[in-house]
Short mmCIF file of C-alpha atoms in Angstrom, two decimals:
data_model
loop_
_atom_site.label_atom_id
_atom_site.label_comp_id
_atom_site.label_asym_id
_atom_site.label_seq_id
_atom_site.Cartn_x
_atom_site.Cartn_y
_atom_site.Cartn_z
CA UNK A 1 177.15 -51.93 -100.88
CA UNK A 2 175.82 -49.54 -103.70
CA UNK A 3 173.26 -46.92 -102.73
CA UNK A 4 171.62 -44.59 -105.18
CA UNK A 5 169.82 -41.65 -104.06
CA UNK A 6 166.87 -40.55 -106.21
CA UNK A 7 165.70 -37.30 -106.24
CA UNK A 8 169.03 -35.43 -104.38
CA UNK A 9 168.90 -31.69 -104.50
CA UNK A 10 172.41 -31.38 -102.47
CA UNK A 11 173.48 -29.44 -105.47
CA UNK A 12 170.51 -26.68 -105.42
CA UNK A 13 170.93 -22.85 -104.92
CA UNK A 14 168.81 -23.43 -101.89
CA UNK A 15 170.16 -24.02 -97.75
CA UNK A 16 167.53 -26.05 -96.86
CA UNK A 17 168.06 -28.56 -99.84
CA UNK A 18 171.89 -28.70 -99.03
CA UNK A 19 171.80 -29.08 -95.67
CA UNK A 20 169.22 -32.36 -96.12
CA UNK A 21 171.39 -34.01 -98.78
CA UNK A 22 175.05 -33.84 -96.91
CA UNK A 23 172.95 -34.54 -93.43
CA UNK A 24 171.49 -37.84 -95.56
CA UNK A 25 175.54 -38.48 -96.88
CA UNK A 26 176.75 -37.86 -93.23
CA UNK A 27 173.79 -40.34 -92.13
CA UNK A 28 174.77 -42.73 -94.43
CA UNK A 29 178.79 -43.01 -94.19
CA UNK A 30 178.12 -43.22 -90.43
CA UNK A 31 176.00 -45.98 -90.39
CA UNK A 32 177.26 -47.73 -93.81
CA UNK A 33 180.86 -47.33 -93.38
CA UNK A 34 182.62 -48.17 -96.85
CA UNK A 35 179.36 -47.94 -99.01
CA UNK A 36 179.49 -46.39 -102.53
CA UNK A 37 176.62 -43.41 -102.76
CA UNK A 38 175.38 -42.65 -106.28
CA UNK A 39 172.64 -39.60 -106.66
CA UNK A 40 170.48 -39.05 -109.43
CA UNK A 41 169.18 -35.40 -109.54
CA UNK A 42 165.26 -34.10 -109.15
CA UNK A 43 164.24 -33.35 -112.47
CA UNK A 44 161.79 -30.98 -113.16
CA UNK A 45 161.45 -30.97 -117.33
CA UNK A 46 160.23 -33.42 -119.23
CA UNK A 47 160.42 -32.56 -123.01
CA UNK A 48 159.92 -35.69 -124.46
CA UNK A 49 156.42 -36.31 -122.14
CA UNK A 50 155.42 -32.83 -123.12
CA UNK A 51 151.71 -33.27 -124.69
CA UNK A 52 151.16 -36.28 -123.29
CA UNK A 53 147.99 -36.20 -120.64
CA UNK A 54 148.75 -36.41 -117.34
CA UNK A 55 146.09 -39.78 -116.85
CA UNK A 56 147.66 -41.56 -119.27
CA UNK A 57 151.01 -40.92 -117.55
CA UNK A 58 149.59 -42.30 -114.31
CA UNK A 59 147.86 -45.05 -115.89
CA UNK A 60 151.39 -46.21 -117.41
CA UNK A 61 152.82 -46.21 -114.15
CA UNK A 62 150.15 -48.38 -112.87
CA UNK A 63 150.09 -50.82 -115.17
CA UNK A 64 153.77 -51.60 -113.99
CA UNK A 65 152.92 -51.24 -110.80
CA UNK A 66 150.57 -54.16 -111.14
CA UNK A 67 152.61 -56.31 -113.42
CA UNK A 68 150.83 -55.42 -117.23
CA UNK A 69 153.63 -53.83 -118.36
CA UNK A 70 157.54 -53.56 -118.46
CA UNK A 71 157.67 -50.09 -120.32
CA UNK A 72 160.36 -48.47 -119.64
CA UNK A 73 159.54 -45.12 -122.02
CA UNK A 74 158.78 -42.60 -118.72
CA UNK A 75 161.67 -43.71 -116.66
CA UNK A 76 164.02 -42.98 -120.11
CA UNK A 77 162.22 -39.50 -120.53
CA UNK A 78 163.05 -38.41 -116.65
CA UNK A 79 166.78 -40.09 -116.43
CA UNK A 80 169.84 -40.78 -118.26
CA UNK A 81 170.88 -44.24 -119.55
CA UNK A 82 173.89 -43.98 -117.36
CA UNK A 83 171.06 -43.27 -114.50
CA UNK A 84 169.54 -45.81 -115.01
CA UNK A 85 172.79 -48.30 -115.04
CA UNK A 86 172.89 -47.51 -111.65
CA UNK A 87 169.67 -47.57 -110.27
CA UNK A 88 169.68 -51.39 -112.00
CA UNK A 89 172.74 -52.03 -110.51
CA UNK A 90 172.52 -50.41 -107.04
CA UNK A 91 171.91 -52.83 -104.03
CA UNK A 92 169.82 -50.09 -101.94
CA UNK A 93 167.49 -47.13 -103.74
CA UNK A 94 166.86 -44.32 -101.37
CA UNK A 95 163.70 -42.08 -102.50
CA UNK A 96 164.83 -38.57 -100.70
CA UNK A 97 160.92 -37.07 -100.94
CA UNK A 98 162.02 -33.66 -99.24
CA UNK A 99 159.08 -31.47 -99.51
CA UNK A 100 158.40 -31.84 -103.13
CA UNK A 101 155.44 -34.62 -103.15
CA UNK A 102 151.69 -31.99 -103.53
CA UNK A 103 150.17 -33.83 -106.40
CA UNK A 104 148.90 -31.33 -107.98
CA UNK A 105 151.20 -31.51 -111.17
CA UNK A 106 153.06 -34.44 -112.71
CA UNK A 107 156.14 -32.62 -111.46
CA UNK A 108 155.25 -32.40 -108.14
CA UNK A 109 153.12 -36.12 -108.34
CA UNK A 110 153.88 -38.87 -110.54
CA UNK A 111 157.16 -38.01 -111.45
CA UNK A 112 158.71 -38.43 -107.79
CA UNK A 113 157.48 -42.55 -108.10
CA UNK A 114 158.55 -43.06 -111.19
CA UNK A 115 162.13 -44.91 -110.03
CA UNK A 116 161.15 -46.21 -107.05
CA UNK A 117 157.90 -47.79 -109.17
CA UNK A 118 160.72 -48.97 -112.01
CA UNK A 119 163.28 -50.35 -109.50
CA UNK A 120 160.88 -52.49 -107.64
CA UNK A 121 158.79 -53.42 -110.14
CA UNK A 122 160.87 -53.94 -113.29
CA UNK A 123 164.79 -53.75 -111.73
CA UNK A 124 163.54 -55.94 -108.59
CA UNK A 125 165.50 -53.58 -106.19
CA UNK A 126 164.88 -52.70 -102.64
CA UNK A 127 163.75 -49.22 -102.41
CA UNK A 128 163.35 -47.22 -99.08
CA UNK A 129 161.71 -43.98 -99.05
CA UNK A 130 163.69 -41.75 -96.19
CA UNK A 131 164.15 -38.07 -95.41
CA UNK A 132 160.16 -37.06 -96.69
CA UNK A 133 156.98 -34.59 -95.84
CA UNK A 134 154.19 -36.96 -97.43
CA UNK A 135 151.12 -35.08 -98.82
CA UNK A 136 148.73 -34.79 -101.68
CA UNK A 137 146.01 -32.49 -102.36
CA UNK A 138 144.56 -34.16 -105.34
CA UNK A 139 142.60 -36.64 -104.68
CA UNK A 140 143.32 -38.83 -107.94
CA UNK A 141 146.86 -38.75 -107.03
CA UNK A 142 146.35 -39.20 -103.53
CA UNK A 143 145.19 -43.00 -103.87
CA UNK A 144 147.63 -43.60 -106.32
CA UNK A 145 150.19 -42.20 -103.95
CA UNK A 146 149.12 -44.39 -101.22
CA UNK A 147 149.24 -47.14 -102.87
CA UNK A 148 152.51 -47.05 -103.98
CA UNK A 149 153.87 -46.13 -100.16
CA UNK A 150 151.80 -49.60 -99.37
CA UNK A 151 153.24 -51.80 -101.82
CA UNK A 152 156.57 -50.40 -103.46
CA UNK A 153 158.54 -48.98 -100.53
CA UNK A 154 159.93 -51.68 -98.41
CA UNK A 155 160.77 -49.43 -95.59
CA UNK A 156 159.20 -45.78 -95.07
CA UNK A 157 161.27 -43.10 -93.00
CA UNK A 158 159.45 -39.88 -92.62
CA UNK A 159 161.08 -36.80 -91.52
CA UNK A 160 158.92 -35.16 -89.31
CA UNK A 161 155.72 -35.61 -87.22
CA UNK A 162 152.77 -34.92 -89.44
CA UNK A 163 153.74 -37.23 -92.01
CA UNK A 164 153.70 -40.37 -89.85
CA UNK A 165 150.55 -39.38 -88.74
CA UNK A 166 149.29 -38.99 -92.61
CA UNK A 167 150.61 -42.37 -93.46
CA UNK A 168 149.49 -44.54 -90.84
CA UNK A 169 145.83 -43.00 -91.39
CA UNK A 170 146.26 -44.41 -94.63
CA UNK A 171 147.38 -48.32 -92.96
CA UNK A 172 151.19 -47.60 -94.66
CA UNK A 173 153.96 -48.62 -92.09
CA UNK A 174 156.00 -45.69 -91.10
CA UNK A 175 159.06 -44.66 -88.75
CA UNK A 176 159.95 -41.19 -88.02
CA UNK A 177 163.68 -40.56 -88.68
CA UNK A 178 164.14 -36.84 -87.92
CA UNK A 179 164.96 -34.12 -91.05
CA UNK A 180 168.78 -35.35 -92.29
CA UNK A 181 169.41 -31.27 -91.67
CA UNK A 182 169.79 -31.85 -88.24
CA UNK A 183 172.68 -33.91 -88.89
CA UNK A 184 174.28 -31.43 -91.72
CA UNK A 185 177.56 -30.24 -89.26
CA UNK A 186 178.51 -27.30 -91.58
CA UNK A 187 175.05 -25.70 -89.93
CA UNK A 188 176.55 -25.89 -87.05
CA UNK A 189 178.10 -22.94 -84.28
CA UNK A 190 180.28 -20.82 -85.69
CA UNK A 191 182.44 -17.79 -84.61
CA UNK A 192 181.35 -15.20 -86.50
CA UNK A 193 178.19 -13.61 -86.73
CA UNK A 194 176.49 -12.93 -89.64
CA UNK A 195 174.81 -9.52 -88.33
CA UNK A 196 175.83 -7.61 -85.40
CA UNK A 197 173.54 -5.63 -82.54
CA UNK A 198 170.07 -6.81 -81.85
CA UNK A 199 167.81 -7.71 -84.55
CA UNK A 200 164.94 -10.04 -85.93
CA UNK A 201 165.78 -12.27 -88.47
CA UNK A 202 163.06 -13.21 -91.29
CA UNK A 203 162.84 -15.55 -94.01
CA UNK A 204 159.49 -16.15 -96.73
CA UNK A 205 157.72 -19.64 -96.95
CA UNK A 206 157.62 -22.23 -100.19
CA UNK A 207 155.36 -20.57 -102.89
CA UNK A 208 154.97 -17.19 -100.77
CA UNK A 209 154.75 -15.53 -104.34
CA UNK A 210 150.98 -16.73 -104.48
CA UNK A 211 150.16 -14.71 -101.92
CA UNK A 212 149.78 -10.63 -102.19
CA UNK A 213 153.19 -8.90 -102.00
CA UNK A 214 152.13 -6.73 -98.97
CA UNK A 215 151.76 -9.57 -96.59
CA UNK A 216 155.39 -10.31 -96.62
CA UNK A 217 156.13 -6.37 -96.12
CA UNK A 218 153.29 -5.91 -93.28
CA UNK A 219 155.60 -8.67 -91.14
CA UNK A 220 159.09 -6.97 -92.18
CA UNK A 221 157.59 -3.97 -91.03
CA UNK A 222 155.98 -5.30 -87.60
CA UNK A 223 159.40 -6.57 -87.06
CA UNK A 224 161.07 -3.35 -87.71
CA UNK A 225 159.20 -1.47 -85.42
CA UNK A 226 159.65 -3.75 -82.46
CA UNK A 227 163.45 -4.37 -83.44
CA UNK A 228 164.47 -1.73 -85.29
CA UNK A 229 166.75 -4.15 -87.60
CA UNK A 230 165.37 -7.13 -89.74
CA UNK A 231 167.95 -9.62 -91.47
CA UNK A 232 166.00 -11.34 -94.19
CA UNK A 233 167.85 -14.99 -95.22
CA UNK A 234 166.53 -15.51 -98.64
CA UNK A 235 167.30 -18.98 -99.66
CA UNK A 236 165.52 -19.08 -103.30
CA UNK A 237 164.55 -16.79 -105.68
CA UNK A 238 161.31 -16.49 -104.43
CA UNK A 239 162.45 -15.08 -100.90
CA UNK A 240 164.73 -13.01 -102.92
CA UNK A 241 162.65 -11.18 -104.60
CA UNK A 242 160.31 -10.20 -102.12
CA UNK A 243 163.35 -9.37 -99.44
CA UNK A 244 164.07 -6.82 -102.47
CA UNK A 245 161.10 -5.29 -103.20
CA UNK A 246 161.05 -4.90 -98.48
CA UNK A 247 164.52 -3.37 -99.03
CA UNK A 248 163.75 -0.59 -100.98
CA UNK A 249 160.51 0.33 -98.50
CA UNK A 250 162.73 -0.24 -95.67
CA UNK A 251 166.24 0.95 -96.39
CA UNK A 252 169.13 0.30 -93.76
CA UNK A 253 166.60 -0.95 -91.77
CA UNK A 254 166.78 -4.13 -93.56
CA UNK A 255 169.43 -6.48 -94.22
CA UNK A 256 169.52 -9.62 -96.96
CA UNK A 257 171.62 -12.29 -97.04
CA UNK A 258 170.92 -14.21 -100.64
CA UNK A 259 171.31 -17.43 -101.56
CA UNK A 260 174.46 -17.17 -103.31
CA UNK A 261 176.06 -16.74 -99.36
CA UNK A 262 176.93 -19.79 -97.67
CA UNK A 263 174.20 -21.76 -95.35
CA UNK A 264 176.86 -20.94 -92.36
CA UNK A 265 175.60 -17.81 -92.84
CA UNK A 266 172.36 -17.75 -92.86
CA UNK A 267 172.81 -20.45 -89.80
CA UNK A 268 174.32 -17.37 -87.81
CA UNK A 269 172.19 -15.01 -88.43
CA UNK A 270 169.35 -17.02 -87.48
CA UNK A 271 171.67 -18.17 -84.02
CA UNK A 272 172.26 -14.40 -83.39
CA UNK A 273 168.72 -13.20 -83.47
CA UNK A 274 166.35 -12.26 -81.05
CA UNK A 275 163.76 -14.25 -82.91
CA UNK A 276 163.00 -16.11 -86.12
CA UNK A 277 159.89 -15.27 -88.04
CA UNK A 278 159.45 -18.30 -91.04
CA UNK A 279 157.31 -20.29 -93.22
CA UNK A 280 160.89 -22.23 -94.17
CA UNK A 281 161.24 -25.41 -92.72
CA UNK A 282 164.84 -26.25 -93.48
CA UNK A 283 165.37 -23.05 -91.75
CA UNK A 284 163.35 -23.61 -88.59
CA UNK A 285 164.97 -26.58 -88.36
CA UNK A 286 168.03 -24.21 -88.57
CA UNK A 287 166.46 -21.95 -85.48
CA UNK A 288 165.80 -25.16 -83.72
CA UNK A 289 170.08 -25.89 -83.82
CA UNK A 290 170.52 -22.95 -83.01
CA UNK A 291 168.32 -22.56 -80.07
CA UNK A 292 166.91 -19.61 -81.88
CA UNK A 293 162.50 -19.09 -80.63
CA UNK A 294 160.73 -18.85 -83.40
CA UNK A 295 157.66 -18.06 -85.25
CA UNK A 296 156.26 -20.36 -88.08
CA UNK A 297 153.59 -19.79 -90.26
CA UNK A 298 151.74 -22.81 -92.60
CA UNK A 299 153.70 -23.82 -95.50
CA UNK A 300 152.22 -25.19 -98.84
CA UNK A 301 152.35 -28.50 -97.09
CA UNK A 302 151.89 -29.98 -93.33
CA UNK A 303 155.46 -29.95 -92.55
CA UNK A 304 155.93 -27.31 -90.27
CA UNK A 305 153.34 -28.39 -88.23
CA UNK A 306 155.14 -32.05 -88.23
CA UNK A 307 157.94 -30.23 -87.46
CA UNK A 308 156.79 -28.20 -84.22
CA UNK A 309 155.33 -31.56 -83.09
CA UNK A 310 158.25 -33.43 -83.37
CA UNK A 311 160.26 -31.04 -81.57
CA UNK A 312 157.77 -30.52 -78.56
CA UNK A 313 157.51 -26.83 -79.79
CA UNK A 314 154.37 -24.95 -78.25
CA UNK A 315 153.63 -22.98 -80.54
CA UNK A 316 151.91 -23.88 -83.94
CA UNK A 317 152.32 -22.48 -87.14
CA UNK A 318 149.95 -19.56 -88.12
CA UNK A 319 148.41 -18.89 -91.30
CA UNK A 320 149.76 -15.91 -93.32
CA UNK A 321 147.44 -13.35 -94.60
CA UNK A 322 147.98 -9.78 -95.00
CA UNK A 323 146.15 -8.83 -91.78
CA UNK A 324 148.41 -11.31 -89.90
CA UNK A 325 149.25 -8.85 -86.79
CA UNK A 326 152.15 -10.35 -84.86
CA UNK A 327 152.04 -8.93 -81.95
CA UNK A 328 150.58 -11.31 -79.23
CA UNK A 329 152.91 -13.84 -80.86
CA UNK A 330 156.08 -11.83 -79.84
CA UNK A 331 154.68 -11.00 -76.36
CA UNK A 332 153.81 -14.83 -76.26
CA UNK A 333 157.51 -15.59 -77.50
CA UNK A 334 158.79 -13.19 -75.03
CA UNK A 335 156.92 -14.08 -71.91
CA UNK A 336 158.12 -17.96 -72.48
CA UNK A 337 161.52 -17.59 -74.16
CA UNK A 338 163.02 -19.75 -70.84
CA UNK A 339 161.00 -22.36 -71.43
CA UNK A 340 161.27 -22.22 -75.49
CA UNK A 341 164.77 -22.14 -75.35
CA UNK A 342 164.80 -25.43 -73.11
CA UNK A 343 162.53 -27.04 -75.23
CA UNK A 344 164.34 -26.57 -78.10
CA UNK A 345 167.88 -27.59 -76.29
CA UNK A 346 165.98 -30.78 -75.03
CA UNK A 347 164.49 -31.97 -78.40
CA UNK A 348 167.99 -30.95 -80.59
CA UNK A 349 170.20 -32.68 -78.26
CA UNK A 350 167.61 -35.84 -78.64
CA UNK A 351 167.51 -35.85 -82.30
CA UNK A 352 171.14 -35.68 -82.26
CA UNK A 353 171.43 -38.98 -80.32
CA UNK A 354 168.66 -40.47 -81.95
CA UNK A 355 170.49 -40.11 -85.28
CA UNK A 356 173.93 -41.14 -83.82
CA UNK A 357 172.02 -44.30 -83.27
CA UNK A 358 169.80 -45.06 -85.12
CA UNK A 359 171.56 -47.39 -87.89
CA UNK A 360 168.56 -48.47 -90.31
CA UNK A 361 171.01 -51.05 -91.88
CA UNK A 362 171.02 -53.37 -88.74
CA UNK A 363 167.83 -52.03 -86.80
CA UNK A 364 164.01 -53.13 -87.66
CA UNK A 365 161.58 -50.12 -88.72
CA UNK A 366 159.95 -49.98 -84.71
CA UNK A 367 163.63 -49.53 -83.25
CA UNK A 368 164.60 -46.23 -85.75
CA UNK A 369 160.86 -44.65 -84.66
CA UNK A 370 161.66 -41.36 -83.01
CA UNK A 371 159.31 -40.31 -80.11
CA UNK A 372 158.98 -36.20 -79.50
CA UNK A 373 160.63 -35.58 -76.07
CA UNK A 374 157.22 -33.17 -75.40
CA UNK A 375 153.96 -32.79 -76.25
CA UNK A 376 152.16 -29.82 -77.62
CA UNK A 377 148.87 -29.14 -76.67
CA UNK A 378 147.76 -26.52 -78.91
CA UNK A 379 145.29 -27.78 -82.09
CA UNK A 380 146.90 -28.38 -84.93
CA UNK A 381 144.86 -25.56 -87.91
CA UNK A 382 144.81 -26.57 -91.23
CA UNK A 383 143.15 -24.72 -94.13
CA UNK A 384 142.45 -26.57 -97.10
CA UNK A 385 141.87 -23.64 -99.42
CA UNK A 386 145.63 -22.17 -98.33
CA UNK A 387 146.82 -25.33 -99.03
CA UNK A 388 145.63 -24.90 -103.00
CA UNK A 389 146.52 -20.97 -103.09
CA UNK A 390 150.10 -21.57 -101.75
CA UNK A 391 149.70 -24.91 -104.67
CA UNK A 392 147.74 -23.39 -107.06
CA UNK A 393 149.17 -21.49 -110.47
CA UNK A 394 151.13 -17.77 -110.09
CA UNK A 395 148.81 -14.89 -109.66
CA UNK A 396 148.43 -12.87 -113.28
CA UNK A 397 150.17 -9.70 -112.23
#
């Protein structure tokens, strides 16, 4: 069997991005034994679509989507010929979503369905979307979106709580196959530790560079004065460059460990800490292995709140603002660590079987659905207007 993989970022500067794609391969070679894996890279530039409106894009797409047209001029402008040999040829397309889908660009829109939309439409091709946080904020793209989830994906894996719950309100069919980084073993236990003596460890949150720079340094600096030591794992630029700019407030009071470092690394130095303070989800997921409590604040999207319901955690994520005092979080965190830690044991060691098992090859959709081993009973916050900041274009500086 030939299996392409659409949109693999396995090859990224970025932990959480590895750590999905070689969980997905590990998936895969486990439960298709002998099966021939071809990836085709997320592509973010487009210079022969530049100019060309963003409607018209969309309307292109649609009119394959519903049989008017055959064009093939969009999928040539995103991939290779020799891409698109083997999407044609492949027996299985897997659309890895990750976190990208916000609709809010063609980038971060459109773009993701153009080869699933091609290879069911026009290649006649079985695609599966797996290993996604579904979400739109444009409301234009947003039905468009849906229907493509209703009629092009013949099977739709989601990868953490909030998403199922987002598609089924929108009648698509949906499973919940936990995030393919729990099943990455390189972030696994290790023997040495990344930091030494007691610390907090900290990480930024996708897009944090839309908000002001002195909300990211009013948390370092809560944590150093309850810790006295903050490790910062900065897994993109964007994390980078803030953990720099907290560095030279902080001093030797603050460690980084940069993306160029292995995600062992930053996997230990989240395991070693007292407690993890994140908007990441990749590496809350990474806390979560390592039986780590942590602290999550909203991303640009709904997954960390899928991903503290699907792990039972009770504790939602809060919304980051420069005012954001921490305080009663880390007494909460403190007071409960017993029964965080065991929460976090229980729902880890039940994704782990649940992926052992669950072979979506020879089982029906209903059979791969994971179920949350607990419940959390705190409401789930959302903020629209976050949502479009953390979205929205880079603050002139």
């Amino acid at each position: 069997m030939k299996i392409a993989i659409t949109n693999y970022t396995g090859d990224r500067q970025n932990w959480g991005c590895q750590s999905t794609s070689r969980g997905l391969e590990r998936f895969l070679t486990k439960h298709a034994p002998g099966a021939e894996i071809t990836t085709l890279p997320l592509r973010s530039k487009f210079p022969d679509l530049k100019g060309i409106p963003r409607a018209e894009l969309r309307q292109e797409l649609d009119d394959i989507l519903h049989g008017r047209s055959q064009s093939l001029r969009i999928a040539r402008a995103i991939y290779t010929e020799e891409e698109l040999h083997e999407l044609e040829h492949a027996d299985l397309v897997l659309f890895q979503g990750e976190g990208t889908m916000v609709g809010t660009t063609f980038y971060n829109g459109e773009n993701l369905l153009v080869a699933p939309i091609v290879c069911t439409k026009l290649f006649e091709k079985p695609v599966w979307s797996i290993n996604q946080t579904v979400f739109s904020i444009e409301p234009t793209f947003t039905g468009f979106m849906a229907e493509v989830y209703r009629t092009v994906f013949e099977r739709n894996f989601v990868r953490e709580a909030a998403s199922r719950s987002y598609l089924q309100e929108m009648g698509v069919e949906c499973s919940l196959v936990p995030d393919m980084a729990f099943y990455d073993d390189l972030a696994s236990d290790g023997t040495q530790s990344a930091a030494s003596g007691t610390y907090a460890a900290l990480s930024g949150m996708a897009r944090i560079e839309r908000l002001p720079e002195a909300t990211f340094l009013n948390i370092a600096g809560q944590l150093i004065d309850r810790y006295s030591r903050v490790v910062i794992v900065a897994s993109t630029n964007m994390d980078t460059e803030m953990a720099a700019r907290a560095k030279a407030r902080f001093g030797d009071q603050l460690e980084i460990i940069g993306a160029d470092q292995p995600r062992q690394r930053a996997y230990e130095a989240i395991r070693d800490a007292e407690v993890f303070v994140s908007g990441r989800y990749h590496m809350n997921i990474f806390a979560a292995k390592a039986v780590t409590p942590f602290l999550s604040f909203l991303s640009n999207t709904h997954k960390n709140h899928g991903l503290n319901q699907m792990l039972g955690y009770p504790l939602s994520p809060k919304l980051l603002d420069e005012n954001y005092d921490l305080r009663a979080d880390l007494d909460w965190i403190e007071a409960h660590r017993d029964e965080l830690v065991g929460t976090l044991v229980k729902s880890r060691d039940a994704i782990s079987r649940f992926l052992d098992s669950a072979n979506i090859f020879e089982a029906s959709s209903a059979d791969v659905d994971f179920r949350p081993t607990g419940s959390v009973d705190e409401p789930v916050v959302e903020d629209a207007d976050y949502f479009r900041v953390l979205n929205g274009p880079k603050p002139v500086a």
